[in-house]
Amino acid sequence: MWQKVLPAYGINIKDCSVQLFGNGLINSTWRVTAGGKIFILQRINHQVFKNPQAIAGNIQLLATYLNKHAPGYLFTTPVKTLSNEELVHDTELGYFRMFPFVAGSHTVDVVNSTAEAYEAAKQFGKFTKLLAGFDCTQLQETLPDFHNLSFRYHQFENALAGTTPELIEQSKESIDFIKANYHLTEIFKSIKKSPAFKKRVTHHDTKISNILLDEDNNGLCVIDLDTIMPGYFISDVGDMIRTYVSPVSEEEKDFSKIEIREDYFAAIVEGYLGEMQYELSKEEIDHFVYAGKFMIYMQAIRFLADHLMNNIYYGASYPNHNLYRTNNQITLLKKLIEKEVKLQQQVHSFIQKNVEDKSTAA
Ligand code: GN1
Ligand code: MG
């Protein structure tokens, strides 16, 4: 596939080496070495991202702003083709773009330490903070309704109406759990109406593999910029809670391994709020743990709806894969709810301590 794309960048396919890279569910990624340089080539899933030009446009706007207001900040922009384009379009293969590989950087697929969780949370917080002065309404919605929980709940109801009685019977417990926790959708609806919740430049995919680390494991920058859109902080904090706090991922089938590690939660609080504390309102900070519930619940809904619709979105590599993923997320959500009060207290102690430190320093 890449053979057809690389010549657009002036790369001779006989003089390069290409390997598959990463493990995203939606886009395909390759690492390309050519002419002594390394690049990351990505195919944009056009079924999902219906308007790839919007992604390129958003990245350009952000790059221009950051160049001016935070010139030292590392922000990766696509390599231009020979004809000065940011995207390569092939009628059969779809859309591609390529980024320079950041020298000395690496990514990790799973969070291995609280230090990594801290570094990632700090980078995602810093990204939104640096863009606080940028008018986020200029950005296009690359995926309309992506983290709109009301919309996801409707999708789930439509899936229930369109699926087979057998699948409903088999998924009954999971369906009942989602319905019984509809109040989480109600909270989201009130957030959308509340002036205390602000739309900001939001990454919307804060998994650890979307952070570049240097050789000493310090965070360098955020990558995977496709879902950057206006959004609420609960999306970014929530997906960090969803994916860093448990020692096992959404793919784990032995649910007894799912756990809420308080020290990892604390690392997210310190990393993210260390940057964002003074940007967020009191009401937003009060919803820090809700952020985790929101994202885990929404992911469970998306996996379940996909199971009911025969895995058209996420795919499945074994029978009932998306039902396992759903129940994995439901288990994680239940465990988070058990510790909710204690974790929200951790958030408030962090804020309190910072306020006290500030007043003694003054
Ligand atoms: C998808 O493609 P990937 O793995 O980065 C999905 C996320 C989900 C995630 C679950 C565009 O992300 O929203 O949280 O799978 N991205 C899209 O693993 O749907
Ligand atoms: Mg992604």
PDB file of C-alpha atoms in Angstrom, residues 49-319:
ATOM      1  CA  PHE A  49     -12.767  10.470   9.392  1.00  0.00           C
ATOM      2  CA  LYS A  50     -15.067  11.586   6.596  1.00  0.00           C
ATOM      3  CA  ASN A  51     -13.257  14.890   6.115  1.00  0.00           C
ATOM      4  CA  PRO A  52      -9.472  14.374   6.282  1.00  0.00           C
ATOM      5  CA  GLN A  53      -8.939  17.932   5.007  1.00  0.00           C
ATOM      6  CA  ALA A  54     -10.409  19.148   8.307  1.00  0.00           C
ATOM      7  CA  ILE A  55      -7.620  17.369  10.200  1.00  0.00           C
ATOM      8  CA  ALA A  56      -4.948  18.996   8.046  1.00  0.00           C
ATOM      9  CA  GLY A  57      -6.629  22.396   8.437  1.00  0.00           C
ATOM     10  CA  ASN A  58      -6.814  22.118  12.228  1.00  0.00           C
ATOM     11  CA  ILE A  59      -3.167  21.105  12.549  1.00  0.00           C
ATOM     12  CA  GLN A  60      -2.149  24.053  10.403  1.00  0.00           C
ATOM     13  CA  LEU A  61      -4.102  26.543  12.532  1.00  0.00           C
ATOM     14  CA  LEU A  62      -2.647  25.184  15.766  1.00  0.00           C
ATOM     15  CA  ALA A  63       0.886  25.107  14.376  1.00  0.00           C
ATOM     16  CA  THR A  64       0.634  28.762  13.331  1.00  0.00           C
ATOM     17  CA  TYR A  65      -0.639  29.791  16.774  1.00  0.00           C
ATOM     18  CA  LEU A  66       1.950  27.747  18.678  1.00  0.00           C
ATOM     19  CA  ASN A  67       4.812  28.986  16.504  1.00  0.00           C
ATOM     20  CA  LYS A  68       3.899  32.501  17.448  1.00  0.00           C
ATOM     21  CA  HIS A  69       2.943  32.113  21.119  1.00  0.00           C
ATOM     22  CA  ALA A  70       5.024  29.158  22.286  1.00  0.00           C
ATOM     23  CA  PRO A  71       7.952  29.017  19.857  1.00  0.00           C
ATOM     24  CA  GLY A  72       9.947  26.483  21.903  1.00  0.00           C
ATOM     25  CA  TYR A  73       7.094  23.998  22.055  1.00  0.00           C
ATOM     26  CA  LEU A  74       7.498  20.843  20.002  1.00  0.00           C
ATOM     27  CA  PHE A  75       4.497  20.357  17.730  1.00  0.00           C
ATOM     28  CA  THR A  76       4.786  17.893  14.889  1.00  0.00           C
ATOM     29  CA  THR A  77       3.352  18.974  11.548  1.00  0.00           C
ATOM     30  CA  PRO A  78       3.000  16.834   8.434  1.00  0.00           C
ATOM     31  CA  VAL A  79       5.741  16.607   5.810  1.00  0.00           C
ATOM     32  CA  LYS A  80       4.611  18.272   2.570  1.00  0.00           C
ATOM     33  CA  THR A  81       4.457  16.268  -0.641  1.00  0.00           C
ATOM     34  CA  LEU A  82       6.403  17.263  -3.760  1.00  0.00           C
ATOM     35  CA  SER A  83       3.339  19.240  -4.814  1.00  0.00           C
ATOM     36  CA  ASN A  84       3.224  20.994  -1.431  1.00  0.00           C
ATOM     37  CA  GLU A  85       0.215  19.096  -0.044  1.00  0.00           C
ATOM     38  CA  GLU A  86      -0.283  17.833   3.506  1.00  0.00           C
ATOM     39  CA  LEU A  87      -2.309  14.823   2.400  1.00  0.00           C
ATOM     40  CA  VAL A  88      -1.872  12.245  -0.321  1.00  0.00           C
ATOM     41  CA  HIS A  89      -5.126  11.057  -1.828  1.00  0.00           C
ATOM     42  CA  ASP A  90      -5.394   7.847  -3.789  1.00  0.00           C
ATOM     43  CA  THR A  91      -8.859   7.010  -5.094  1.00  0.00           C
ATOM     44  CA  GLU A  92      -8.509   3.333  -4.139  1.00  0.00           C
ATOM     45  CA  LEU A  93      -6.404   3.537  -0.987  1.00  0.00           C
ATOM     46  CA  GLY A  94      -7.752   6.706   0.589  1.00  0.00           C
ATOM     47  CA  TYR A  95      -5.853   9.439   2.446  1.00  0.00           C
ATOM     48  CA  PHE A  96      -2.318   9.355   3.822  1.00  0.00           C
ATOM     49  CA  ARG A  97      -0.033  11.791   5.595  1.00  0.00           C
ATOM     50  CA  MET A  98       3.490  11.597   6.908  1.00  0.00           C
ATOM     51  CA  PHE A  99       5.253  13.118   9.917  1.00  0.00           C
ATOM     52  CA  PRO A 100       8.976  13.460  10.587  1.00  0.00           C
ATOM     53  CA  PHE A 101      10.078  11.054  13.303  1.00  0.00           C
ATOM     54  CA  VAL A 102      11.263  13.043  16.329  1.00  0.00           C
ATOM     55  CA  ALA A 103      14.920  12.081  16.909  1.00  0.00           C
ATOM     56  CA  GLY A 104      15.594  10.373  20.230  1.00  0.00           C
ATOM     57  CA  SER A 105      11.908   9.872  20.944  1.00  0.00           C
ATOM     58  CA  HIS A 106       9.984   6.719  21.679  1.00  0.00           C
ATOM     59  CA  THR A 107       6.454   5.729  22.606  1.00  0.00           C
ATOM     60  CA  VAL A 108       5.159   3.094  25.004  1.00  0.00           C
ATOM     61  CA  ASP A 109       2.006   1.022  24.560  1.00  0.00           C
ATOM     62  CA  VAL A 110       1.149   0.541  28.213  1.00  0.00           C
ATOM     63  CA  VAL A 111       1.838   2.708  31.236  1.00  0.00           C
ATOM     64  CA  ASN A 112       4.688   1.051  33.131  1.00  0.00           C
ATOM     65  CA  SER A 113       5.173   3.443  36.028  1.00  0.00           C
ATOM     66  CA  THR A 114       3.552   6.355  37.844  1.00  0.00           C
ATOM     67  CA  ALA A 115       6.345   8.506  36.392  1.00  0.00           C
ATOM     68  CA  GLU A 116       5.100   7.730  32.877  1.00  0.00           C
ATOM     69  CA  ALA A 117       1.496   8.474  33.856  1.00  0.00           C
ATOM     70  CA  TYR A 118       2.671  11.799  35.323  1.00  0.00           C
ATOM     71  CA  GLU A 119       4.667  12.750  32.216  1.00  0.00           C
ATOM     72  CA  ALA A 120       1.764  11.961  29.899  1.00  0.00           C
ATOM     73  CA  ALA A 121      -0.802  13.820  32.005  1.00  0.00           C
ATOM     74  CA  LYS A 122       1.520  16.810  32.150  1.00  0.00           C
ATOM     75  CA  GLN A 123       1.946  16.864  28.369  1.00  0.00           C
ATOM     76  CA  PHE A 124      -1.802  16.681  27.709  1.00  0.00           C
ATOM     77  CA  GLY A 125      -2.435  19.387  30.309  1.00  0.00           C
ATOM     78  CA  LYS A 126       0.325  21.584  28.920  1.00  0.00           C
ATOM     79  CA  PHE A 127      -1.042  21.235  25.396  1.00  0.00           C
ATOM     80  CA  THR A 128      -4.488  22.529  26.369  1.00  0.00           C
ATOM     81  CA  LYS A 129      -2.971  25.227  28.581  1.00  0.00           C
ATOM     82  CA  LEU A 130      -0.688  26.597  25.862  1.00  0.00           C
ATOM     83  CA  LEU A 131      -3.727  26.864  23.621  1.00  0.00           C
ATOM     84  CA  ALA A 132      -5.906  28.613  26.208  1.00  0.00           C
ATOM     85  CA  GLY A 133      -5.668  31.868  24.250  1.00  0.00           C
ATOM     86  CA  PHE A 134      -6.579  30.230  20.939  1.00  0.00           C
ATOM     87  CA  ASP A 135     -10.218  30.540  19.891  1.00  0.00           C
ATOM     88  CA  CYS A 136     -11.137  26.872  19.689  1.00  0.00           C
ATOM     89  CA  THR A 137     -14.297  27.541  17.684  1.00  0.00           C
ATOM     90  CA  GLN A 138     -11.963  27.999  14.701  1.00  0.00           C
ATOM     91  CA  LEU A 139     -11.305  24.266  14.732  1.00  0.00           C
ATOM     92  CA  GLN A 140     -13.415  21.956  12.621  1.00  0.00           C
ATOM     93  CA  GLU A 141     -15.105  18.948  14.186  1.00  0.00           C
ATOM     94  CA  THR A 142     -13.046  16.157  12.623  1.00  0.00           C
ATOM     95  CA  LEU A 143     -15.461  13.615  14.149  1.00  0.00           C
ATOM     96  CA  PRO A 144     -18.821  15.233  14.880  1.00  0.00           C
ATOM     97  CA  ASP A 145     -20.348  14.032  18.176  1.00  0.00           C
ATOM     98  CA  PHE A 146     -17.246  11.965  18.962  1.00  0.00           C
ATOM     99  CA  HIS A 147     -17.471  12.378  22.756  1.00  0.00           C
ATOM    100  CA  ASN A 148     -21.108  13.433  22.889  1.00  0.00           C
ATOM    101  CA  LEU A 149     -22.454  10.952  25.421  1.00  0.00           C
ATOM    102  CA  SER A 150     -26.098  11.740  24.620  1.00  0.00           C
ATOM    103  CA  PHE A 151     -25.400  10.868  20.981  1.00  0.00           C
ATOM    104  CA  ARG A 152     -23.577   7.662  21.987  1.00  0.00           C
ATOM    105  CA  TYR A 153     -26.533   6.683  24.153  1.00  0.00           C
ATOM    106  CA  HIS A 154     -28.860   7.192  21.159  1.00  0.00           C
ATOM    107  CA  GLN A 155     -26.566   5.038  19.028  1.00  0.00           C
ATOM    108  CA  PHE A 156     -26.868   2.338  21.685  1.00  0.00           C
ATOM    109  CA  GLU A 157     -30.691   2.622  21.665  1.00  0.00           C
ATOM    110  CA  ASN A 158     -30.673   2.376  17.875  1.00  0.00           C
ATOM    111  CA  ALA A 159     -28.431  -0.688  18.086  1.00  0.00           C
ATOM    112  CA  LEU A 160     -30.884  -2.263  20.545  1.00  0.00           C
ATOM    113  CA  ALA A 161     -33.744  -1.576  18.147  1.00  0.00           C
ATOM    114  CA  GLY A 162     -31.860  -2.941  15.149  1.00  0.00           C
ATOM    115  CA  THR A 163     -30.200  -6.063  16.557  1.00  0.00           C
ATOM    116  CA  THR A 164     -31.397  -9.667  16.957  1.00  0.00           C
ATOM    117  CA  PRO A 165     -33.276 -11.086  19.983  1.00  0.00           C
ATOM    118  CA  GLU A 166     -30.387 -13.565  20.439  1.00  0.00           C
ATOM    119  CA  LEU A 167     -27.779 -10.821  20.830  1.00  0.00           C
ATOM    120  CA  ILE A 168     -30.062  -8.945  23.232  1.00  0.00           C
ATOM    121  CA  GLU A 169     -30.573 -12.055  25.336  1.00  0.00           C
ATOM    122  CA  GLN A 170     -26.853 -12.799  25.403  1.00  0.00           C
ATOM    123  CA  SER A 171     -25.909  -9.220  26.366  1.00  0.00           C
ATOM    124  CA  LYS A 172     -28.769  -8.703  28.798  1.00  0.00           C
ATOM    125  CA  GLU A 173     -26.695  -8.037  31.922  1.00  0.00           C
ATOM    126  CA  SER A 174     -24.504  -5.486  30.155  1.00  0.00           C
ATOM    127  CA  ILE A 175     -27.517  -3.774  28.569  1.00  0.00           C
ATOM    128  CA  ASP A 176     -29.213  -3.537  31.965  1.00  0.00           C
ATOM    129  CA  PHE A 177     -26.093  -2.031  33.534  1.00  0.00           C
ATOM    130  CA  ILE A 178     -25.829   0.644  30.839  1.00  0.00           C
ATOM    131  CA  LYS A 179     -29.508   1.529  31.224  1.00  0.00           C
ATOM    132  CA  ALA A 180     -29.310   1.581  35.011  1.00  0.00           C
ATOM    133  CA  ASN A 181     -26.469   4.093  34.845  1.00  0.00           C
ATOM    134  CA  TYR A 182     -28.209   6.536  32.520  1.00  0.00           C
ATOM    135  CA  HIS A 183     -27.703   9.228  35.168  1.00  0.00           C
ATOM    136  CA  LEU A 184     -24.115   9.491  33.906  1.00  0.00           C
ATOM    137  CA  THR A 185     -25.598  10.741  30.620  1.00  0.00           C
ATOM    138  CA  GLU A 186     -27.810  13.178  32.524  1.00  0.00           C
ATOM    139  CA  ILE A 187     -24.741  14.653  34.224  1.00  0.00           C
ATOM    140  CA  PHE A 188     -23.144  15.127  30.821  1.00  0.00           C
ATOM    141  CA  LYS A 189     -26.261  16.929  29.605  1.00  0.00           C
ATOM    142  CA  SER A 190     -26.049  19.334  32.522  1.00  0.00           C
ATOM    143  CA  ILE A 191     -22.342  19.912  31.814  1.00  0.00           C
ATOM    144  CA  LYS A 192     -23.214  20.920  28.256  1.00  0.00           C
ATOM    145  CA  LYS A 193     -25.633  23.520  29.589  1.00  0.00           C
ATOM    146  CA  SER A 194     -23.400  24.798  32.385  1.00  0.00           C
ATOM    147  CA  PRO A 195     -21.438  28.043  31.895  1.00  0.00           C
ATOM    148  CA  ALA A 196     -18.876  26.676  34.401  1.00  0.00           C
ATOM    149  CA  PHE A 197     -17.724  24.119  31.817  1.00  0.00           C
ATOM    150  CA  LYS A 198     -15.643  25.574  29.057  1.00  0.00           C
ATOM    151  CA  LYS A 199     -14.859  24.214  25.612  1.00  0.00           C
ATOM    152  CA  ARG A 200     -11.121  24.117  25.064  1.00  0.00           C
ATOM    153  CA  VAL A 201      -8.674  22.676  22.559  1.00  0.00           C
ATOM    154  CA  THR A 202      -8.978  19.019  23.511  1.00  0.00           C
ATOM    155  CA  HIS A 203      -6.939  16.061  22.296  1.00  0.00           C
ATOM    156  CA  HIS A 204      -9.668  13.392  22.693  1.00  0.00           C
ATOM    157  CA  ASP A 205      -7.319  10.372  22.592  1.00  0.00           C
ATOM    158  CA  THR A 206      -5.016  10.613  25.598  1.00  0.00           C
ATOM    159  CA  LYS A 207      -3.744   7.050  25.669  1.00  0.00           C
ATOM    160  CA  ILE A 208      -0.074   6.739  26.651  1.00  0.00           C
ATOM    161  CA  SER A 209       1.007   5.783  23.111  1.00  0.00           C
ATOM    162  CA  ASN A 210       0.020   9.280  21.986  1.00  0.00           C
ATOM    163  CA  ILE A 211       2.888  10.843  23.946  1.00  0.00           C
ATOM    164  CA  LEU A 212       6.476  11.002  22.751  1.00  0.00           C
ATOM    165  CA  LEU A 213       9.055  10.400  25.504  1.00  0.00           C
ATOM    166  CA  ASP A 214      12.774  11.170  25.341  1.00  0.00           C
ATOM    167  CA  GLU A 215      15.595   8.794  26.296  1.00  0.00           C
ATOM    168  CA  ASP A 216      15.213   9.693  29.974  1.00  0.00           C
ATOM    169  CA  ASN A 217      11.471   9.106  29.767  1.00  0.00           C
ATOM    170  CA  ASN A 218      10.585  12.780  30.023  1.00  0.00           C
ATOM    171  CA  GLY A 219       7.494  13.748  28.035  1.00  0.00           C
ATOM    172  CA  LEU A 220       8.300  15.576  24.781  1.00  0.00           C
ATOM    173  CA  CYS A 221       4.987  16.277  23.088  1.00  0.00           C
ATOM    174  CA  VAL A 222       1.582  14.938  22.141  1.00  0.00           C
ATOM    175  CA  ILE A 223       1.006  13.104  18.853  1.00  0.00           C
ATOM    176  CA  ASP A 224      -1.959  11.624  16.952  1.00  0.00           C
ATOM    177  CA  LEU A 225      -3.624  14.949  16.305  1.00  0.00           C
ATOM    178  CA  ASP A 226      -6.650  13.727  14.335  1.00  0.00           C
ATOM    179  CA  THR A 227      -9.222  14.102  17.072  1.00  0.00           C
ATOM    180  CA  ILE A 228      -8.101  17.518  18.289  1.00  0.00           C
ATOM    181  CA  MET A 229     -11.333  19.516  18.412  1.00  0.00           C
ATOM    182  CA  PRO A 230     -13.158  21.788  20.794  1.00  0.00           C
ATOM    183  CA  GLY A 231     -14.139  19.670  23.806  1.00  0.00           C
ATOM    184  CA  TYR A 232     -14.417  19.417  27.569  1.00  0.00           C
ATOM    185  CA  PHE A 233     -11.522  18.582  29.883  1.00  0.00           C
ATOM    186  CA  ILE A 234     -13.428  15.452  30.990  1.00  0.00           C
ATOM    187  CA  SER A 235     -12.549  13.815  27.659  1.00  0.00           C
ATOM    188  CA  ASP A 236      -8.800  14.063  28.158  1.00  0.00           C
ATOM    189  CA  VAL A 237      -8.672  13.441  31.896  1.00  0.00           C
ATOM    190  CA  GLY A 238     -11.276  10.698  31.560  1.00  0.00           C
ATOM    191  CA  ASP A 239      -9.390   8.721  28.960  1.00  0.00           C
ATOM    192  CA  MET A 240      -6.230   8.934  31.053  1.00  0.00           C
ATOM    193  CA  ILE A 241      -8.102   7.550  34.045  1.00  0.00           C
ATOM    194  CA  ARG A 242      -9.628   4.876  31.792  1.00  0.00           C
ATOM    195  CA  THR A 243      -6.332   3.762  30.309  1.00  0.00           C
ATOM    196  CA  TYR A 244      -3.587   4.454  32.927  1.00  0.00           C
ATOM    197  CA  VAL A 245      -5.126   3.559  36.254  1.00  0.00           C
ATOM    198  CA  SER A 246      -5.752  -0.153  35.726  1.00  0.00           C
ATOM    199  CA  PRO A 247      -2.780  -2.509  35.270  1.00  0.00           C
ATOM    200  CA  VAL A 248      -4.607  -4.230  32.371  1.00  0.00           C
ATOM    201  CA  SER A 249      -6.220  -2.799  29.248  1.00  0.00           C
ATOM    202  CA  GLU A 250      -9.673  -3.021  27.703  1.00  0.00           C
ATOM    203  CA  GLU A 251      -8.486  -6.235  25.981  1.00  0.00           C
ATOM    204  CA  GLU A 252      -8.072  -8.203  29.234  1.00  0.00           C
ATOM    205  CA  LYS A 253     -10.533 -11.088  29.594  1.00  0.00           C
ATOM    206  CA  ASP A 254      -9.639 -11.993  33.166  1.00  0.00           C
ATOM    207  CA  PHE A 255     -11.553  -9.207  34.900  1.00  0.00           C
ATOM    208  CA  SER A 256     -10.082 -10.069  38.307  1.00  0.00           C
ATOM    209  CA  LYS A 257      -6.927  -8.316  37.078  1.00  0.00           C
ATOM    210  CA  ILE A 258      -8.754  -5.000  36.671  1.00  0.00           C
ATOM    211  CA  GLU A 259      -7.821  -2.620  39.467  1.00  0.00           C
ATOM    212  CA  ILE A 260      -7.857   1.056  40.404  1.00  0.00           C
ATOM    213  CA  ARG A 261      -4.313   1.977  41.367  1.00  0.00           C
ATOM    214  CA  GLU A 262      -4.517   5.057  43.545  1.00  0.00           C
ATOM    215  CA  ASP A 263      -0.898   6.036  42.993  1.00  0.00           C
ATOM    216  CA  TYR A 264      -1.460   6.117  39.223  1.00  0.00           C
ATOM    217  CA  PHE A 265      -4.567   8.215  39.738  1.00  0.00           C
ATOM    218  CA  ALA A 266      -2.501  10.600  41.882  1.00  0.00           C
ATOM    219  CA  ALA A 267       0.097  10.832  39.095  1.00  0.00           C
ATOM    220  CA  ILE A 268      -2.620  11.958  36.641  1.00  0.00           C
ATOM    221  CA  VAL A 269      -3.858  14.545  39.143  1.00  0.00           C
ATOM    222  CA  GLU A 270      -0.366  15.953  39.697  1.00  0.00           C
ATOM    223  CA  GLY A 271       0.625  15.925  36.038  1.00  0.00           C
ATOM    224  CA  TYR A 272      -2.596  17.361  34.634  1.00  0.00           C
ATOM    225  CA  LEU A 273      -3.600  19.784  37.370  1.00  0.00           C
ATOM    226  CA  GLY A 274       0.021  20.912  37.742  1.00  0.00           C
ATOM    227  CA  GLU A 275      -0.575  22.521  34.340  1.00  0.00           C
ATOM    228  CA  MET A 276      -4.328  23.093  34.275  1.00  0.00           C
ATOM    229  CA  GLN A 277      -5.315  23.880  37.854  1.00  0.00           C
ATOM    230  CA  TYR A 278      -5.721  27.616  37.260  1.00  0.00           C
ATOM    231  CA  GLU A 279      -7.525  27.141  33.953  1.00  0.00           C
ATOM    232  CA  LEU A 280     -10.299  24.964  35.371  1.00  0.00           C
ATOM    233  CA  SER A 281     -13.318  26.211  37.296  1.00  0.00           C
ATOM    234  CA  LYS A 282     -14.210  24.843  40.719  1.00  0.00           C
ATOM    235  CA  GLU A 283     -17.117  22.918  39.163  1.00  0.00           C
ATOM    236  CA  GLU A 284     -14.788  21.375  36.603  1.00  0.00           C
ATOM    237  CA  ILE A 285     -12.329  20.286  39.285  1.00  0.00           C
ATOM    238  CA  ASP A 286     -15.250  18.814  41.243  1.00  0.00           C
ATOM    239  CA  HIS A 287     -15.899  16.589  38.200  1.00  0.00           C
ATOM    240  CA  PHE A 288     -12.375  15.153  37.966  1.00  0.00           C
ATOM    241  CA  VAL A 289     -13.436  11.617  38.920  1.00  0.00           C
ATOM    242  CA  TYR A 290     -16.660  11.996  36.939  1.00  0.00           C
ATOM    243  CA  ALA A 291     -14.356  12.425  33.917  1.00  0.00           C
ATOM    244  CA  GLY A 292     -13.194   8.835  34.389  1.00  0.00           C
ATOM    245  CA  LYS A 293     -16.727   7.536  34.838  1.00  0.00           C
ATOM    246  CA  PHE A 294     -17.864   9.436  31.746  1.00  0.00           C
ATOM    247  CA  MET A 295     -15.165   8.004  29.481  1.00  0.00           C
ATOM    248  CA  ILE A 296     -15.370   4.433  30.779  1.00  0.00           C
ATOM    249  CA  TYR A 297     -19.167   4.428  30.533  1.00  0.00           C
ATOM    250  CA  MET A 298     -19.050   5.881  27.007  1.00  0.00           C
ATOM    251  CA  GLN A 299     -16.453   3.320  25.917  1.00  0.00           C
ATOM    252  CA  ALA A 300     -18.597   0.493  27.331  1.00  0.00           C
ATOM    253  CA  ILE A 301     -21.582   1.864  25.388  1.00  0.00           C
ATOM    254  CA  ARG A 302     -19.570   2.097  22.168  1.00  0.00           C
ATOM    255  CA  PHE A 303     -18.241  -1.464  22.491  1.00  0.00           C
ATOM    256  CA  LEU A 304     -21.704  -2.789  23.359  1.00  0.00           C
ATOM    257  CA  ALA A 305     -23.439  -0.972  20.501  1.00  0.00           C
ATOM    258  CA  ASP A 306     -20.781  -2.354  18.169  1.00  0.00           C
ATOM    259  CA  HIS A 307     -21.309  -5.882  19.496  1.00  0.00           C
ATOM    260  CA  LEU A 308     -25.040  -5.522  18.840  1.00  0.00           C
ATOM    261  CA  MET A 309     -24.342  -4.188  15.335  1.00  0.00           C
ATOM    262  CA  ASN A 310     -22.014  -7.066  14.406  1.00  0.00           C
ATOM    263  CA  ASN A 311     -18.690  -5.332  15.089  1.00  0.00           C
ATOM    264  CA  ILE A 312     -18.806  -2.999  12.123  1.00  0.00           C
ATOM    265  CA  TYR A 313     -16.734  -0.279  13.815  1.00  0.00           C
ATOM    266  CA  TYR A 314     -14.126  -1.847  16.086  1.00  0.00           C
ATOM    267  CA  GLY A 315     -13.910  -5.255  14.415  1.00  0.00           C
ATOM    268  CA  ALA A 316     -13.544  -8.462  16.413  1.00  0.00           C
ATOM    269  CA  SER A 317     -10.723 -10.979  16.434  1.00  0.00           C
ATOM    270  CA  TYR A 318     -12.631 -13.678  18.341  1.00  0.00           C
ATOM    271  CA  PRO A 319     -16.329 -14.394  19.018  1.00  0.00           C
TER     272      PRO A 319
END
